[in-house]
CSV table of C-alpha atoms in Angstrom, one decimal:
chain,number,residue,atom,x,y,z
A,21,MET,CA,48.1,8.8,52.0
A,22,ALA,CA,45.5,8.0,54.5
A,23,THR,CA,42.8,5.7,53.0
A,24,SER,CA,39.2,4.9,53.7
A,25,ARG,CA,37.7,1.3,53.8
A,26,GLU,CA,34.4,-0.1,52.9
A,27,MET,CA,33.0,-3.0,55.0
A,28,THR,CA,30.2,-4.1,52.6
A,29,GLU,CA,32.1,-7.1,51.3
A,30,GLY,CA,33.9,-9.9,52.9
A,31,ARG,CA,33.4,-12.0,55.9
A,32,ALA,CA,32.0,-10.1,58.9
A,33,LEU,CA,34.1,-11.4,61.7
A,34,PRO,CA,37.7,-10.5,60.4
A,35,LEU,CA,36.3,-7.1,59.0
A,36,ILE,CA,34.9,-6.2,62.5
A,37,PHE,CA,37.9,-7.6,64.4
A,38,ASN,CA,40.4,-5.7,62.4
A,39,PHE,CA,38.3,-2.5,62.6
A,40,THR,CA,37.9,-2.9,66.4
A,41,LEU,CA,41.5,-3.4,67.4
A,42,PRO,CA,42.5,0.1,66.8
A,43,LEU,CA,39.3,1.3,68.4
A,44,LEU,CA,40.1,-0.7,71.3
A,45,LEU,CA,43.5,0.5,71.7
A,46,GLY,CA,42.2,4.0,71.4
A,47,ASN,CA,39.5,3.4,74.2
A,48,LEU,CA,42.1,1.9,76.4
A,49,LEU,CA,44.2,5.0,76.0
A,50,GLN,CA,41.2,7.1,76.8
A,51,GLN,CA,40.7,5.1,80.0
A,52,THR,CA,44.3,5.5,80.6
A,53,TYR,CA,43.6,9.3,81.1
A,54,SER,CA,41.4,8.4,83.9
A,55,LEU,CA,43.6,5.9,85.4
A,56,VAL,CA,46.6,8.1,85.3
A,57,ASP,CA,44.7,11.1,86.7
A,58,ALA,CA,43.2,9.0,89.5
A,59,ALA,CA,46.4,7.1,90.2
A,60,ILE,CA,48.7,10.3,90.4
A,61,VAL,CA,46.0,12.1,92.5
A,62,GLY,CA,45.4,9.2,94.8
A,63,LYS,CA,49.1,8.4,95.3
A,64,PHE,CA,50.6,12.0,95.6
A,65,LEU,CA,47.6,14.1,96.9
A,66,GLY,CA,45.8,11.5,99.1
A,67,ILE,CA,42.4,9.9,99.6
A,68,ASN,CA,40.5,13.1,99.8
A,69,ALA,CA,41.9,14.4,96.6
A,70,LEU,CA,41.0,11.1,94.9
A,71,ALA,CA,37.4,11.4,96.3
A,72,SER,CA,37.3,14.9,94.9
A,73,VAL,CA,37.9,13.6,91.3
A,74,GLY,CA,35.5,10.6,91.9
A,75,ALA,CA,32.7,12.9,93.2
A,76,SER,CA,32.3,14.6,89.8
A,77,THR,CA,32.7,11.5,87.7
A,78,SER,CA,29.1,10.9,86.9
A,79,VAL,CA,28.5,14.7,86.1
A,80,ILE,CA,31.5,14.7,83.7
A,81,PHE,CA,30.0,11.7,82.1
A,82,LEU,CA,26.5,13.4,81.7
A,83,ILE,CA,28.1,16.3,79.6
A,84,LEU,CA,31.0,14.6,77.9
A,85,GLY,CA,28.7,11.6,77.2
A,86,PHE,CA,26.3,13.9,75.5
A,87,CYS,CA,29.2,15.4,73.4
A,88,ASN,CA,30.4,12.0,72.5
A,89,GLY,CA,27.0,10.6,71.6
A,90,CYS,CA,26.3,13.7,69.4
A,91,CYS,CA,29.6,13.1,67.6
A,92,GLY,CA,28.9,9.5,67.1
A,93,GLY,CA,25.4,10.4,65.6
A,94,PHE,CA,26.9,13.1,63.3
A,95,GLY,CA,29.2,10.2,61.9
A,96,ILE,CA,26.3,7.9,61.1
A,97,PRO,CA,25.0,9.9,58.0
A,98,VAL,CA,28.6,10.1,56.8
A,99,ALA,CA,29.0,6.4,57.0
A,100,GLN,CA,25.8,5.8,55.2
A,101,LYS,CA,26.6,8.1,52.4
A,102,PHE,CA,30.0,6.6,52.3
A,103,GLY,CA,28.5,3.2,51.9
A,104,ALA,CA,26.2,4.4,49.2
A,105,ARG,CA,29.2,6.1,47.6
A,106,ASP,CA,27.4,9.5,47.6
A,107,TYR,CA,30.7,11.4,48.3
A,108,ILE,CA,29.3,14.8,47.6
A,109,THR,CA,26.5,14.6,50.2
A,110,MET,CA,29.0,12.9,52.6
A,111,ARG,CA,31.3,15.9,52.4
A,112,ARG,CA,28.5,18.3,53.0
A,113,TYR,CA,27.5,16.3,56.1
A,114,VAL,CA,31.1,16.7,57.3
A,115,ALA,CA,31.2,20.4,56.8
A,116,VAL,CA,27.7,20.9,58.5
A,117,SER,CA,28.6,18.7,61.5
A,118,LEU,CA,31.8,20.9,62.1
A,119,GLN,CA,29.6,23.9,62.1
A,120,LEU,CA,27.1,22.5,64.6
A,121,ALA,CA,30.0,21.3,66.9
A,122,ALA,CA,31.4,24.7,67.1
A,123,VAL,CA,28.1,26.3,68.4
A,124,MET,CA,27.1,23.4,70.6
A,125,SER,CA,30.4,22.9,72.4
A,126,VAL,CA,30.8,26.6,73.3
A,127,VAL,CA,27.2,26.9,74.5
A,128,LEU,CA,27.7,23.7,76.7
A,129,ALA,CA,30.9,24.8,78.0
A,130,VAL,CA,29.5,28.3,79.1
A,131,VAL,CA,26.4,26.8,80.7
A,132,THR,CA,27.9,24.0,82.5
A,133,SER,CA,30.8,26.2,83.9
A,134,ILE,CA,28.3,28.5,85.5
A,135,CYS,CA,26.4,25.7,87.1
A,136,CYS,CA,29.4,23.7,88.5
A,137,ALA,CA,28.8,24.6,92.2
A,138,ASP,CA,25.1,24.0,92.2
A,139,ILE,CA,25.5,20.6,90.6
A,140,LEU,CA,28.0,19.5,93.2
A,141,ARG,CA,25.8,20.6,96.0
A,142,MET,CA,22.8,18.7,94.5
A,143,MET,CA,24.9,15.7,94.6
A,144,ARG,CA,25.5,15.9,98.3
A,145,THR,CA,29.3,16.2,97.8
A,146,PRO,CA,31.0,16.0,101.3
A,147,ASP,CA,32.3,19.5,102.4
A,148,ASN,CA,36.0,18.1,102.8
A,149,ILE,CA,36.3,17.3,99.1
A,150,PHE,CA,33.9,20.1,97.7
A,151,THR,CA,36.6,22.4,96.7
A,152,GLY,CA,38.8,19.9,94.9
A,153,ALA,CA,35.7,18.6,93.1
A,154,TYR,CA,34.6,22.0,92.0
A,155,TYR,CA,37.9,23.0,90.4
A,156,TYR,CA,38.3,19.6,88.7
A,157,LEU,CA,34.9,19.8,87.3
A,158,LEU,CA,35.2,23.5,86.2
A,159,VAL,CA,38.4,22.9,84.2
A,160,THR,CA,36.8,19.8,82.6
A,161,PHE,CA,33.7,21.9,81.5
A,162,ILE,CA,35.8,24.7,80.1
A,163,GLY,CA,37.5,22.2,77.9
A,164,VAL,CA,34.3,20.8,76.5
A,165,PRO,CA,35.0,22.1,72.9
A,166,CYS,CA,38.4,20.3,72.8
A,167,THR,CA,36.6,17.0,73.8
A,168,PHE,CA,33.8,17.7,71.3
A,169,PHE,CA,35.9,18.3,68.2
A,170,TYR,CA,38.4,15.5,68.9
A,171,ASN,CA,35.6,13.0,69.2
A,172,LEU,CA,33.7,14.4,66.1
A,173,LEU,CA,36.8,14.3,63.9
A,174,SER,CA,37.6,10.7,65.1
A,175,SER,CA,33.9,9.7,64.4
A,176,ILE,CA,34.1,11.2,60.8
A,177,ILE,CA,37.3,9.2,60.0
A,178,ARG,CA,35.9,6.0,61.5
A,179,ALA,CA,32.9,6.5,59.3
A,180,LEU,CA,35.2,6.0,56.4
A,181,GLY,CA,36.4,2.7,57.7
A,182,ASP,CA,39.6,4.0,59.1
A,183,SER,CA,39.9,3.3,62.8
A,184,LYS,CA,43.7,3.6,62.8
A,185,THR,CA,44.3,7.3,62.3
A,186,PRO,CA,42.4,8.4,65.4
A,187,PHE,CA,44.4,5.9,67.4
A,188,TRP,CA,47.7,7.4,66.7
A,189,PHE,CA,46.4,11.0,67.7
A,190,LEU,CA,45.0,9.5,70.8
A,191,LEU,CA,48.3,7.8,71.6
A,192,PHE,CA,50.1,11.2,71.3
A,193,SER,CA,47.4,12.9,73.4
A,194,THR,CA,47.8,10.2,76.1
A,195,VAL,CA,51.5,10.4,76.4
A,196,LEU,CA,51.2,14.2,76.5
A,197,ASN,CA,48.6,13.9,79.2
A,198,ILE,CA,50.7,11.7,81.4
A,199,LEU,CA,53.7,14.2,81.2
A,200,LEU,CA,51.5,17.1,81.8
A,201,ASP,CA,49.9,15.3,84.8
A,202,LEU,CA,53.2,14.8,86.5
A,203,PHE,CA,54.3,18.4,85.6
A,204,CYS,CA,51.1,20.1,86.9
A,205,ILE,CA,50.7,18.2,90.0
A,206,LEU,CA,54.4,17.5,91.1
A,207,VAL,CA,56.3,20.5,89.8
A,208,LEU,CA,53.6,23.3,89.6
A,209,ASP,CA,51.7,22.1,92.6
A,210,TRP,CA,48.3,22.8,91.0
A,211,GLY,CA,46.6,19.8,92.8
A,212,VAL,CA,43.5,18.2,91.6
A,213,ALA,CA,42.8,21.1,89.0
A,214,GLY,CA,46.3,20.3,87.5
A,215,ALA,CA,45.1,16.8,86.5
A,216,ALA,CA,42.1,18.3,84.7
A,217,ILE,CA,44.2,20.9,83.0
A,218,ALA,CA,46.6,18.3,81.7
A,219,THR,CA,43.7,16.3,80.3
A,220,VAL,CA,42.0,19.2,78.6
A,221,PHE,CA,45.2,20.7,77.1
A,222,SER,CA,46.3,17.3,75.6
A,223,GLN,CA,42.8,16.7,74.1
A,224,GLY,CA,43.0,20.2,72.5
A,225,VAL,CA,46.4,19.6,71.0
A,226,SER,CA,45.2,16.2,69.6
A,227,ALA,CA,42.1,17.6,68.1
A,228,VAL,CA,43.9,20.5,66.3
A,229,LEU,CA,46.5,18.0,64.9
A,230,CYS,CA,43.7,15.5,63.9
A,231,TYR,CA,41.9,18.2,61.9
A,232,ILE,CA,45.1,19.3,60.0
A,233,TYR,CA,46.0,15.7,59.2
A,234,MET,CA,42.4,14.7,58.1
A,235,MET,CA,42.1,17.7,55.7
A,236,LYS,CA,45.6,17.3,54.1
A,237,ARG,CA,45.6,13.4,53.9
A,238,PHE,CA,42.0,12.3,53.2
A,239,GLU,CA,41.4,13.4,49.7
A,240,ILE,CA,37.8,12.2,49.8
A,241,LEU,CA,37.0,14.8,52.6
A,242,ARG,CA,38.4,17.9,50.8
A,243,THR,CA,35.4,20.2,50.2
A,244,THR,CA,34.6,22.9,47.8
A,245,PRO,CA,33.3,26.2,48.9
A,246,ALA,CA,29.7,25.3,47.7
A,247,GLU,CA,30.0,22.1,49.9
A,248,ARG,CA,31.1,24.0,52.9
A,249,LYS,CA,27.8,26.1,53.0
A,250,PHE,CA,25.5,25.6,55.9
A,251,ASP,CA,22.6,23.4,54.9
A,252,SER,CA,19.6,23.5,57.3
A,253,ALA,CA,18.1,20.2,55.8
A,254,LEU,CA,21.4,18.4,56.5
A,255,ALA,CA,21.6,20.0,59.9
A,256,ARG,CA,18.2,18.8,60.8
A,257,THR,CA,19.1,15.2,59.8
A,258,LEU,CA,22.4,15.4,61.9
A,259,MET,CA,20.6,16.7,64.9
A,260,TYR,CA,17.8,14.1,64.5
A,261,ILE,CA,20.5,11.4,64.6
A,262,GLY,CA,23.0,13.0,66.9
A,263,VAL,CA,20.9,14.6,69.7
A,264,PRO,CA,19.1,11.4,70.6
A,265,MET,CA,22.5,9.5,70.8
A,266,GLY,CA,23.8,12.4,73.0
A,267,LEU,CA,20.7,12.3,75.1
A,268,GLN,CA,21.0,8.6,75.5
A,269,PHE,CA,24.3,9.0,77.1
A,270,SER,CA,23.1,11.9,79.3
A,271,ILE,CA,19.8,10.1,80.3
A,272,THR,CA,22.0,7.1,81.3
A,273,ALA,CA,24.3,9.5,83.2
A,274,ILE,CA,21.4,10.9,85.2
A,275,GLY,CA,20.8,7.4,86.7
A,276,SER,CA,24.6,7.3,87.4
A,277,ILE,CA,24.4,10.7,89.0
A,278,MET,CA,21.6,9.5,91.3
A,279,LEU,CA,23.7,6.4,92.1
A,280,GLN,CA,26.8,8.4,92.8
A,281,SER,CA,24.9,10.8,94.9
A,282,ALA,CA,23.6,7.9,97.0
A,283,ASN,CA,27.1,6.7,97.5
A,284,ASN,CA,28.6,10.2,98.3
A,285,ALA,CA,26.2,10.1,101.3
A,286,LEU,CA,27.9,7.0,102.5
A,287,GLY,CA,31.1,8.8,103.3
A,288,THR,CA,34.5,9.5,101.9
A,289,ALA,CA,35.9,6.0,102.1
A,290,CYS,CA,32.9,4.7,99.9
A,291,VAL,CA,33.4,7.6,97.4
A,292,ALA,CA,37.2,6.7,97.2
A,293,ALA,CA,36.4,2.9,96.7
A,294,PHE,CA,33.8,3.8,94.1
A,295,THR,CA,36.2,6.1,92.1
A,296,ALA,CA,39.1,3.5,92.1
A,297,ALA,CA,36.7,0.6,91.2
A,298,MET,CA,35.0,2.6,88.4
A,299,ARG,CA,38.2,3.6,86.8
A,300,ILE,CA,39.3,-0.1,86.7
A,301,LYS,CA,35.8,-1.2,85.5
A,302,MET,CA,35.8,1.4,82.7
A,303,PHE,CA,39.2,0.3,81.6
A,304,PHE,CA,38.0,-3.5,81.2
A,305,MET,CA,34.8,-2.3,79.7
A,306,CYS,CA,36.6,-0.7,76.7
A,307,PRO,CA,36.4,-3.9,74.3
A,308,PHE,CA,32.6,-3.8,74.6
A,309,GLU,CA,32.4,-0.2,73.8
A,310,SER,CA,34.8,-0.7,71.0
A,311,LEU,CA,32.8,-3.5,69.5
A,312,GLY,CA,29.9,-1.4,69.6
A,313,MET,CA,31.4,1.5,67.8
A,314,ALA,CA,32.7,-0.9,65.2
A,315,MET,CA,29.1,-2.2,64.7
A,316,ALA,CA,27.8,1.4,64.3
A,317,THR,CA,30.1,1.9,61.4
A,318,TYR,CA,29.7,-1.6,60.0
A,319,SER,CA,25.9,-1.5,60.2
A,320,GLY,CA,25.8,2.1,58.9
A,321,GLN,CA,27.9,1.3,55.7
A,322,ASN,CA,25.9,-1.9,54.9
A,323,TYR,CA,22.6,-0.1,55.6
A,324,GLY,CA,23.7,2.5,53.1
A,325,ALA,CA,24.8,-0.1,50.7
A,326,GLY,CA,21.5,-1.9,50.9
A,327,LYS,CA,22.9,-5.0,52.5
A,328,PRO,CA,20.8,-5.6,55.7
A,329,GLY,CA,21.5,-9.2,55.8
A,330,ARG,CA,25.2,-8.6,56.6
A,331,ILE,CA,24.1,-6.6,59.6
A,332,TRP,CA,22.9,-9.7,61.3
A,333,GLN,CA,26.2,-11.5,60.5
A,334,GLY,CA,28.0,-8.7,62.1
A,335,VAL,CA,25.9,-9.1,65.3
A,336,LYS,CA,26.7,-12.6,65.6
A,337,ALA,CA,30.4,-12.3,64.9
A,338,SER,CA,30.6,-9.5,67.6
A,339,ALA,CA,28.7,-11.6,70.2
A,340,LEU,CA,31.2,-14.3,69.7
A,341,MET,CA,34.2,-12.1,70.3
A,342,MET,CA,32.5,-10.5,73.3
A,343,ILE,CA,32.0,-13.8,75.0
A,344,VAL,CA,35.6,-14.8,74.5
A,345,TYR,CA,36.8,-11.5,75.9
A,346,TRP,CA,34.5,-11.8,78.9
A,347,ALA,CA,35.8,-15.2,79.9
A,348,PHE,CA,39.4,-13.8,80.0
A,349,THR,CA,38.3,-10.7,81.9
A,350,PHE,CA,36.3,-12.7,84.5
A,351,ALA,CA,39.4,-14.7,85.4
A,352,VAL,CA,41.7,-11.5,85.7
A,353,LEU,CA,39.3,-9.4,87.8
A,354,MET,CA,38.2,-12.3,90.1
A,355,VAL,CA,41.9,-12.8,91.0
A,356,GLY,CA,43.4,-9.4,90.5
A,357,ALA,CA,40.9,-6.9,91.6
A,358,LYS,CA,42.6,-5.9,94.9
A,359,THR,CA,46.0,-5.6,93.1
A,360,PHE,CA,44.6,-3.2,90.6
A,361,THR,CA,43.1,-1.1,93.3
A,362,LEU,CA,46.5,-0.8,94.9
A,363,LEU,CA,47.3,1.4,92.0
A,364,PHE,CA,45.1,4.1,93.7
A,365,VAL,CA,45.4,3.7,97.4
A,366,GLU,CA,47.9,2.5,99.9
A,367,ALA,CA,47.7,-1.1,101.3
A,368,SER,CA,46.9,0.3,104.6
A,369,GLU,CA,43.3,1.4,103.3
A,370,VAL,CA,41.9,-2.0,104.0
A,371,GLU,CA,38.3,-0.9,103.9
A,372,ILE,CA,38.6,0.9,100.6
A,373,LEU,CA,40.4,-2.1,99.1
A,374,LYS,CA,37.7,-4.5,100.3
A,375,ASP,CA,34.9,-2.3,98.8
A,376,ALA,CA,36.5,-1.8,95.5
A,377,GLU,CA,37.2,-5.6,95.2
A,378,LEU,CA,33.5,-6.3,95.9
A,379,PHE,CA,32.3,-3.8,93.3
A,380,LEU,CA,34.6,-5.2,90.6
A,381,HIS,CA,33.6,-8.8,91.3
A,382,ILE,CA,29.9,-8.0,91.0
A,383,SER,CA,30.4,-6.0,87.9
A,384,VAL,CA,32.5,-8.6,85.9
A,385,SER,CA,30.0,-11.3,86.6
A,386,PHE,CA,27.5,-9.2,84.5
A,387,PHE,CA,29.8,-8.1,81.7
A,388,PRO,CA,28.1,-10.4,79.0
A,389,ILE,CA,24.9,-8.4,79.6
A,390,LEU,CA,26.8,-5.2,79.1
A,391,GLY,CA,28.5,-6.7,75.9
A,392,LEU,CA,25.1,-7.5,74.4
A,393,LEU,CA,23.9,-3.9,75.2
A,394,CYS,CA,26.7,-2.3,73.5
A,395,ILE,CA,26.5,-4.5,70.3
A,396,LEU,CA,22.6,-4.1,69.9
A,397,ARG,CA,22.5,-0.3,70.8
A,398,TYR,CA,25.3,0.8,68.5
A,399,THR,CA,23.9,-1.5,65.7
A,400,ILE,CA,20.5,0.1,66.0
A,401,GLN,CA,22.3,3.6,66.1
A,402,GLY,CA,24.2,2.7,63.0
A,403,VAL,CA,21.1,2.2,60.8
A,404,GLY,CA,19.5,5.5,62.1
A,405,TYR,CA,17.2,4.5,64.7
A,406,THR,CA,18.8,6.6,67.4
A,407,ASN,CA,15.5,7.3,69.2
A,408,LEU,CA,15.1,3.6,70.1
A,409,ALA,CA,18.8,3.7,71.3
A,410,MET,CA,17.9,6.7,73.5
A,411,LEU,CA,15.0,4.8,75.1
A,412,SER,CA,17.2,2.0,76.2
A,413,GLY,CA,19.2,4.7,78.1
A,414,VAL,CA,15.9,5.6,79.8
A,415,SER,CA,15.7,2.1,80.9
A,416,GLU,CA,19.0,2.3,82.4
A,417,MET,CA,18.2,5.6,84.2
A,418,ILE,CA,15.1,4.2,85.7
A,419,ALA,CA,17.0,1.3,87.1
A,420,ARG,CA,19.7,3.4,88.6
A,421,ILE,CA,17.2,5.7,90.2
A,422,LEU,CA,15.3,2.9,91.8
A,423,ILE,CA,18.5,1.4,93.1
A,424,SER,CA,19.6,4.8,94.4
A,425,LEU,CA,16.2,5.8,96.2
A,426,LEU,CA,15.2,2.4,97.3
A,427,ALA,CA,18.0,0.0,97.7
A,428,VAL,CA,21.1,2.1,98.7
A,429,PRO,CA,19.3,3.5,101.9
A,430,ALA,CA,18.3,0.2,102.8
A,431,PHE,CA,21.2,-2.0,102.1
A,432,GLY,CA,24.2,0.5,101.7
A,433,TYR,CA,27.3,-0.1,99.5
A,434,ILE,CA,26.2,-3.5,98.3
A,435,ALA,CA,23.4,-1.9,96.6
A,436,VAL,CA,25.7,0.6,94.9
A,437,CYS,CA,27.6,-2.5,93.6
A,438,PHE,CA,24.5,-3.8,91.8
A,439,GLY,CA,23.4,-0.5,90.3
A,440,ASP,CA,25.2,-0.8,87.1
A,441,PRO,CA,24.4,-4.4,86.6
A,442,THR,CA,20.7,-3.9,87.2
A,443,ALA,CA,20.7,-1.0,84.7
A,444,TRP,CA,22.3,-3.2,82.1
A,445,ILE,CA,19.6,-5.8,82.6
A,446,PHE,CA,16.8,-3.3,82.2
A,447,ALA,CA,18.4,-1.9,78.9
A,448,ASP,CA,18.8,-5.4,77.4
A,449,LEU,CA,15.1,-6.2,78.2
A,450,PHE,CA,14.3,-3.2,76.0
A,451,LEU,CA,17.1,-3.6,73.2
A,452,ILE,CA,16.5,-7.2,72.3
A,453,PRO,CA,12.9,-6.6,71.0
A,454,ALA,CA,14.0,-3.1,69.6
A,455,PHE,CA,16.7,-4.8,67.5
A,456,ALA,CA,14.3,-7.5,66.3
A,457,TYR,CA,11.8,-4.8,65.2
A,458,VAL,CA,14.5,-2.7,63.5
A,459,TYR,CA,16.0,-5.7,61.7
A,460,ARG,CA,12.5,-6.8,60.3
A,461,ARG,CA,11.9,-3.4,59.2
A,462,ILE,CA,15.1,-2.7,57.3
A,463,LEU,CA,14.8,-6.2,55.6
A,464,ARG,CA,11.3,-5.2,54.3
A,465,MET,CA,12.5,-1.8,53.2
A,466,ASN,CA,15.3,-3.5,51.2
A,467,LYS,CA,12.9,-5.9,49.5
A,468,ASN,CA,10.6,-3.0,48.5
């Protein structure tokens, strides 16, 4: 029988570490989707096909980031009610979140699918890769409901303190995705679209299996007919928390789209280098995101249990783990950046290898700033102040837009490399005082 787990008692560091490990493995598997897609496309279909996949990366992050943010937000009231041991209201939140997800995901899929071509034109996608980018983007958008439901179900299970169950379904999905990638591209000859089809189908299967397992094995989630009725008050609470989290990702992605658009104008070689480097960077960023997700559940449960002092303990423990990981990653990428890039392109592509290596060296140097961003942002979200977290996304967007409009035209690709680090600095300048404000506020609330 699957079990839930409270994180309102015991030492913060081992609790967060043990909860983070399955999350980390899951995030690494999700990034394996991207790595496998890009590696197979780049090796078997060529540089133009790789650039086609990369040209739509930021747009995909815009839409899927909104979905994932909403899902994470929907899980916060569940975690808070679980921490407060109000299981009836918790189950009602779960039921309403599934109903909202059904409507939102279908609407997003329809609207974004219609707008695919216009979006790519606005991003100044080169003509020689436009068709491949269009089909990759279209298939991904059609599959939005699959992504939405998988992430929502995972968020609900994590809210109960179980980060292992979502990992096993993601492992299954990853293996299926790799097999389907090879089948669709090498056997069926579906090209770039085949990579997208493989990813969407594998996520859909994983979402269905996850739902069946969750309802059968988690007794605490089994609802009565009365608990499954739509409740507008609970829906407003979920939207109030979830939508700002989704918008935070989308707002951040708007800046990324601007940056990618500026990079697209530099030519196919820069697009290919950016694509390969981003895949590698996202892979090594996983632990920061995982720590942040763990802190969202940890802070949500302790906030619901009326134990705000434990939240600061969690932040310090997470920061220590983050610094240790960064030291390891810095050494690996400074030495092996070019070797990792060879997974995507041939050794003869000297310019692409050099540009990707430069991007990774600059990015990894600023990883501690990114790690602090993830810890503080998710902690703020976990206690329900999602509007503040969204404003940190605005800070990131402003930084990327300034780099795109002013620095890239003047300095070229080197400015693209500094786009993300500059955005992380802008976000932290907002998040540090925001966290101090939130923490003081919840301490006062608890005393009253």
